Coordinates of C-alpha atoms and ligand atoms in Angstrom, one line a residue:
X1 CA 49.0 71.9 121.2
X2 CA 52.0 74.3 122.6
X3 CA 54.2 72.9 119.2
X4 CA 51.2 73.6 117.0
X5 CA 50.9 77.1 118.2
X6 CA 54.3 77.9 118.0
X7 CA 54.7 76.9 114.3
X8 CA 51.4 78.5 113.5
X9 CA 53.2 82.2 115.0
X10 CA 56.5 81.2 113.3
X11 CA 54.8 80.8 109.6
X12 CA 53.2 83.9 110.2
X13 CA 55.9 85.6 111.7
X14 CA 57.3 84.6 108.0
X15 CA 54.9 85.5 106.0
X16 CA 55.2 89.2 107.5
X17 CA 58.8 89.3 107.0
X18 CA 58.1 87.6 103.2
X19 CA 55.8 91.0 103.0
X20 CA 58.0 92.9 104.2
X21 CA 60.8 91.8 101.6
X22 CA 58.2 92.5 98.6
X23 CA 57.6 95.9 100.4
X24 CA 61.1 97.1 99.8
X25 CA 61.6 95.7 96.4
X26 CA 59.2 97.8 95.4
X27 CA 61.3 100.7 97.7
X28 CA 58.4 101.7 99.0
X29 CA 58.8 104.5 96.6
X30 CA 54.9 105.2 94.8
X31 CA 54.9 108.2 93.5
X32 CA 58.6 109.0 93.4
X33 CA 59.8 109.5 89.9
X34 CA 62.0 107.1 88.5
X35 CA 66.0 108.1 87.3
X36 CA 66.2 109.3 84.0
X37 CA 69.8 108.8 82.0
X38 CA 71.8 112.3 82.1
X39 CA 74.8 111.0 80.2
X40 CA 78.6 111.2 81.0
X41 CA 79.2 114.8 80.8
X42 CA 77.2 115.3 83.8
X43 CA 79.5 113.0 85.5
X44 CA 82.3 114.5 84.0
X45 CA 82.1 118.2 85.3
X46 CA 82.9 116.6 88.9
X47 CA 84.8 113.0 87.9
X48 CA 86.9 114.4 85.4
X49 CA 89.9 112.2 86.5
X50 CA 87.4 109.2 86.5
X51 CA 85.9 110.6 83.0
X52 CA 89.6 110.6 81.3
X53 CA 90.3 106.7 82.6
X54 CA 86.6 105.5 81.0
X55 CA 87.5 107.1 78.2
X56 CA 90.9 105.3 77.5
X57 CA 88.9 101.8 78.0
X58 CA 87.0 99.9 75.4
X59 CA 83.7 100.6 76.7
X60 CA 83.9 104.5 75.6
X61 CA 84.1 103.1 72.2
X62 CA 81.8 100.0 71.6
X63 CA 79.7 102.5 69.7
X64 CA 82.1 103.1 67.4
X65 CA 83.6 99.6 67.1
X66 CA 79.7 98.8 64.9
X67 CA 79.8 99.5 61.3
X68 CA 77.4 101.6 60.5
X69 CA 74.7 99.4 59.0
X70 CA 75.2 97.3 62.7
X71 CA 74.8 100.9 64.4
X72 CA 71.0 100.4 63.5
X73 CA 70.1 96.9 64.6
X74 CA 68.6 96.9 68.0
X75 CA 70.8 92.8 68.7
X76 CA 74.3 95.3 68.6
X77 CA 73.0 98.2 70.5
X78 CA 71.7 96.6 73.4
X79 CA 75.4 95.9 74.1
X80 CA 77.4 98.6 73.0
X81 CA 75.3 101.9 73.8
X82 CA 74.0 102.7 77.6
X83 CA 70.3 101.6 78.6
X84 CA 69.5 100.7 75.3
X85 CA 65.4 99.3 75.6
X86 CA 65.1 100.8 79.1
X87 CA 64.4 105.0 78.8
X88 CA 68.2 104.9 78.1
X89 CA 69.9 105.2 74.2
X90 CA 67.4 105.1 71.3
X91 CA 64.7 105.9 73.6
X92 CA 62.0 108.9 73.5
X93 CA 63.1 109.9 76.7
X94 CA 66.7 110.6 75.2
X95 CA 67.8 113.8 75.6
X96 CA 71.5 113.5 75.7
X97 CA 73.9 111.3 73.5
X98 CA 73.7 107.5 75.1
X99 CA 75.9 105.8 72.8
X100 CA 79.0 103.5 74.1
X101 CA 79.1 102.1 77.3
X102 CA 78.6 104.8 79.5
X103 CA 79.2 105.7 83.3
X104 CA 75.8 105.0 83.5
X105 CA 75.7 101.4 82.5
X106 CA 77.6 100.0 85.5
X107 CA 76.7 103.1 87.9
X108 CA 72.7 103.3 87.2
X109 CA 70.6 106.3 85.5
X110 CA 71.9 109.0 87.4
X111 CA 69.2 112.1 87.2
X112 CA 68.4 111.9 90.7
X113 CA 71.8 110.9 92.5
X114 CA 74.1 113.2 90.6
X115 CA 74.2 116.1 92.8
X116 CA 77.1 116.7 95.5
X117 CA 74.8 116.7 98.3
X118 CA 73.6 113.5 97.4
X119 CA 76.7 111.6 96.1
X120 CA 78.5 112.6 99.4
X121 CA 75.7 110.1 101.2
X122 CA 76.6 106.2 99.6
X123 CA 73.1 105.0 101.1
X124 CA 71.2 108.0 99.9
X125 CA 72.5 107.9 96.5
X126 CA 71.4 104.4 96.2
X127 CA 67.8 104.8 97.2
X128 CA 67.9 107.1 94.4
X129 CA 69.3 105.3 92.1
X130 CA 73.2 104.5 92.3
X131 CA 74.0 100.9 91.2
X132 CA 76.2 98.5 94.0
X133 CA 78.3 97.3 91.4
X134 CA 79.1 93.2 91.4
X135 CA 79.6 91.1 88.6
X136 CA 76.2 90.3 87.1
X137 CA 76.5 94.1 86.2
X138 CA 79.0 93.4 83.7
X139 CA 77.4 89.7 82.7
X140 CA 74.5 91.6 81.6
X141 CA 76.4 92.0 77.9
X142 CA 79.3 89.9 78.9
X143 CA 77.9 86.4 77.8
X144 CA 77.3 84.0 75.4
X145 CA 75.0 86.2 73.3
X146 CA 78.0 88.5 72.6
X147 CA 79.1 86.9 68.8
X148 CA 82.5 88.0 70.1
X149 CA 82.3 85.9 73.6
X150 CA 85.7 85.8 75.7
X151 CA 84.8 84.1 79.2
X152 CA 84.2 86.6 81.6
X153 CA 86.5 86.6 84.6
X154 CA 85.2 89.4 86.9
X155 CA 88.6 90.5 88.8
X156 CA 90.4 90.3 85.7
X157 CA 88.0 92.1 83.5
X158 CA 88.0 95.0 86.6
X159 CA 91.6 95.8 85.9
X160 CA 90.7 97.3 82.7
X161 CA 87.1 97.9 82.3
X162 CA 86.4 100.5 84.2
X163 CA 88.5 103.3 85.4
Ligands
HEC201 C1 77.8 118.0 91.1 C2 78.9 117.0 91.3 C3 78.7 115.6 90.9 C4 78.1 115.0 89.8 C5 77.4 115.8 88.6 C6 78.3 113.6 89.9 N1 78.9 113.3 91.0 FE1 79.4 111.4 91.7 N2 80.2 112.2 93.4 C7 80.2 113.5 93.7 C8 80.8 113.6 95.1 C9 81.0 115.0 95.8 C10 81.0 112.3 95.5 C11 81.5 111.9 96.9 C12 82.9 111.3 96.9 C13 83.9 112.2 96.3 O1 84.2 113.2 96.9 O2 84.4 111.8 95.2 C14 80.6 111.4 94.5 C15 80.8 110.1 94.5 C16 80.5 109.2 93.5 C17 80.6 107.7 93.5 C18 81.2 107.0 94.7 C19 80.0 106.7 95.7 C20 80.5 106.0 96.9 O3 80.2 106.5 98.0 O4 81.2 105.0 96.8 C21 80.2 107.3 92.3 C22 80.2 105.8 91.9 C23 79.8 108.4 91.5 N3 80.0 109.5 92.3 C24 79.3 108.3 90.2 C25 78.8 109.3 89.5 C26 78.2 109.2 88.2 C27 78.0 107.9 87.5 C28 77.7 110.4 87.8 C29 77.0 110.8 86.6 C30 75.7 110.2 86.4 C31 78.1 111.4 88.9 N4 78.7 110.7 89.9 C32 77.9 112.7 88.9 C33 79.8 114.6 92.9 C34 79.2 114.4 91.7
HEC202 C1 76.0 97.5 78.5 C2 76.9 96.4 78.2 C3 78.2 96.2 79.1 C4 78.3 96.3 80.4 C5 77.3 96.5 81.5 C6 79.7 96.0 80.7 N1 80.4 95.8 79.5 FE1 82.4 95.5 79.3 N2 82.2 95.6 77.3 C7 81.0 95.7 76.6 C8 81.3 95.8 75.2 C9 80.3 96.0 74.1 C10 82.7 95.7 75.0 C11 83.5 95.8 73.7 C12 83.7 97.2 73.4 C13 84.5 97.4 72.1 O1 85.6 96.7 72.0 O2 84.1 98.2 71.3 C14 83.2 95.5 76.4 C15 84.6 95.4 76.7 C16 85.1 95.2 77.9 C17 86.5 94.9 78.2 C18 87.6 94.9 77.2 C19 88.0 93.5 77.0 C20 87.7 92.9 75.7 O3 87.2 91.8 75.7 O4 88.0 93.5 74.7 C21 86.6 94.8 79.6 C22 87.9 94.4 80.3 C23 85.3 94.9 80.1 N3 84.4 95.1 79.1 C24 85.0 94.8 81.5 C25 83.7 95.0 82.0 C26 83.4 94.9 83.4 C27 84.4 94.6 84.5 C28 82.1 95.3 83.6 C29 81.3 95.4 84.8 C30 81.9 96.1 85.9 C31 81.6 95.5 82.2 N4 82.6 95.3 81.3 C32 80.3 95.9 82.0 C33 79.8 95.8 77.1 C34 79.5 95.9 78.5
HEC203 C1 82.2 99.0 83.2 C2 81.6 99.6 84.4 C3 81.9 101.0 84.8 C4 81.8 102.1 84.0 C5 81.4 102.2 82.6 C6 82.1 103.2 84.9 N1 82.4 102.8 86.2 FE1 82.8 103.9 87.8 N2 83.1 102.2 88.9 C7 83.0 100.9 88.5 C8 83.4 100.0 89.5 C9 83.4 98.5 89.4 C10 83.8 100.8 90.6 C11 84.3 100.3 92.0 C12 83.2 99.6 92.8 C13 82.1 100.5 93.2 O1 82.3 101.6 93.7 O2 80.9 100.2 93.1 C14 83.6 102.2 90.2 C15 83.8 103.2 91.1 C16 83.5 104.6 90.8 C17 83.7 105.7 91.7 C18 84.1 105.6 93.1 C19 85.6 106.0 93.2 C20 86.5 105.0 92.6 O3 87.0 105.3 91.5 O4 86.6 103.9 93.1 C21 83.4 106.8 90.9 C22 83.4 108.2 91.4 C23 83.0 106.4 89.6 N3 83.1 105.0 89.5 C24 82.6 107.2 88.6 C25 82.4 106.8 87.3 C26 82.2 107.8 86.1 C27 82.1 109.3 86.3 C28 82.1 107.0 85.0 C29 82.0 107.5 83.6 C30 83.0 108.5 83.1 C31 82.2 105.6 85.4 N4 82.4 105.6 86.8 C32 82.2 104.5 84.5 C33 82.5 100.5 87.2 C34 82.3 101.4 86.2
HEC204 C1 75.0 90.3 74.9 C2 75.7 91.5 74.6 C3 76.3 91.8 73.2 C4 75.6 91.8 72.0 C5 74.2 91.4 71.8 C6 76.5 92.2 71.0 N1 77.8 92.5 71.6 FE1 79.4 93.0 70.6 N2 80.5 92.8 72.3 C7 80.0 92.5 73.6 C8 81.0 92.4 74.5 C9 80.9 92.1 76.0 C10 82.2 92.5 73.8 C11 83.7 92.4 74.4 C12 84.2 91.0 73.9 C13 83.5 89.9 74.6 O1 83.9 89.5 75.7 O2 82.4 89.5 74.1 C14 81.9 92.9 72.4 C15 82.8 93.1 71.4 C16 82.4 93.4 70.1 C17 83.4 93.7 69.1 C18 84.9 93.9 69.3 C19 85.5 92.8 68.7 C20 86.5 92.1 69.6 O3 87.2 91.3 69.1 O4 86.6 92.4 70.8 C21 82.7 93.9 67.9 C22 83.2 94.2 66.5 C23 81.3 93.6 68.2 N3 81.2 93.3 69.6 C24 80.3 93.6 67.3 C25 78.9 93.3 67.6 C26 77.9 93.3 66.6 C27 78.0 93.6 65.2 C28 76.7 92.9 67.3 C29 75.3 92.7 66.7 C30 75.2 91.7 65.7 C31 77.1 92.7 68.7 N4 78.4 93.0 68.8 C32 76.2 92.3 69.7 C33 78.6 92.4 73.9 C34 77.6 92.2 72.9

């Protein structure tokens, strides 16, 4: 009887931390308004080191790498512009200019993170949206459905990818 007890408690000692879990997926955040895009001049007036390094790697120019007629078919641009088909580049809720791969791509929408007071505090900046950056950030685009594939090799790729 003792064993059957126990288990019982342990499963639902389980199911509350399975609840739990779920809880903070959803970040517990009704109500608070979701990051919008800003676009890399925002980041730029206080990463301007950062900013000049992005823009000597391919990423500041996939935009431009797409001939024009490609520069209109939504396969491309989920790739090569920043948050393409999520409130990001081509979106109503563009107000800035989203095309290439922007900071925002790897670092997450940064609307409600990009402010000194913020940025200074890693785990407050990433309940508001800052990205912890690991490889399936970059396999997002880099895999098989890029027509130009090269096998992705994370610490390699870092070298020159970023910044
Ligand atoms: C108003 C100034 C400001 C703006 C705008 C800003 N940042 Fe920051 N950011 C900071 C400060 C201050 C820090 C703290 C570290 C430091 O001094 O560099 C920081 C830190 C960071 C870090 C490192 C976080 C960590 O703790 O590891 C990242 C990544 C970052 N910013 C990305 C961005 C991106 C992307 C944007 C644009 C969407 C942006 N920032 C816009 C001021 C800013
Ligand atoms: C939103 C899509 C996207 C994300 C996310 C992304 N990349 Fe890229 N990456 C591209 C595209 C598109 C190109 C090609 C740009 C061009 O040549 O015009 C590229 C090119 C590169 C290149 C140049 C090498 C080559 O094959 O020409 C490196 C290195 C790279 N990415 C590394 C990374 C790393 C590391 C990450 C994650 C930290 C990452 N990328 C995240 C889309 C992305
Ligand atoms: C292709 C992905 C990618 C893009 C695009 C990118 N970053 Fe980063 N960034 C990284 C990675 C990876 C790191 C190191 C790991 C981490 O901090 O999460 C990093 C780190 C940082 C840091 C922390 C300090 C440092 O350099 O280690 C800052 C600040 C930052 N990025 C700002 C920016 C800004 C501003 C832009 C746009 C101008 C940008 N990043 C574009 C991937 C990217
Ligand atoms: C799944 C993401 C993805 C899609 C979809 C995508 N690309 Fe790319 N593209 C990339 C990445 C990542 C690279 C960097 C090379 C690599 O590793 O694939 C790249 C590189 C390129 C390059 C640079 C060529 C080179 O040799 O490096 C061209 C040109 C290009 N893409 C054109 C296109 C066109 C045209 C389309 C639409 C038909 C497209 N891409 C769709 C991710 C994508």
């Amino acid at each position: 009887m003792r064993r059957i007890a126990t288990i019982v408690l342990l499963m639902l000692a389980l199911a509350a931390l399975i609840l739990a879990a779920e809880q903070k997926d959803k970040g517990g955040t009704e109500g608070k308004p979701a990051p919008a895009y800003v676009g890399d001049r925002r980041c730029k007036v206080c990463h301007l080191e950062t900013f000049k390094a992005w823009k000597k790697t391919a990423h500041a120019h996939a935009f431009e790498t797409l001939k024009v007629d490609e520069r209109k078919n939504p396969i491309c641009l989920a790739c090569h512009t920043t948050g393409y088909a999520a409130g990001g580049y081509g979106s109503a809720e563009m107000v800035v200019d989203l095309a290439n791969i922007q900071c925002e791509s790897c670092h997450g929408p940064g609307s409600l993170y990009s402010r000194s007071s913020v940025m200074r505090d890693r785990k407050r900046s990433e309940d508001l949206g800052l990205v912890r950056i690991g490889p399936r950030t970059c396999t997002r685009c880099h895999n098989e459905n890029s027509p130009t594939f090269r096998v992705f090799d994370y610490k390699e790729f870092l070298k020159t990818g970023t910044h």
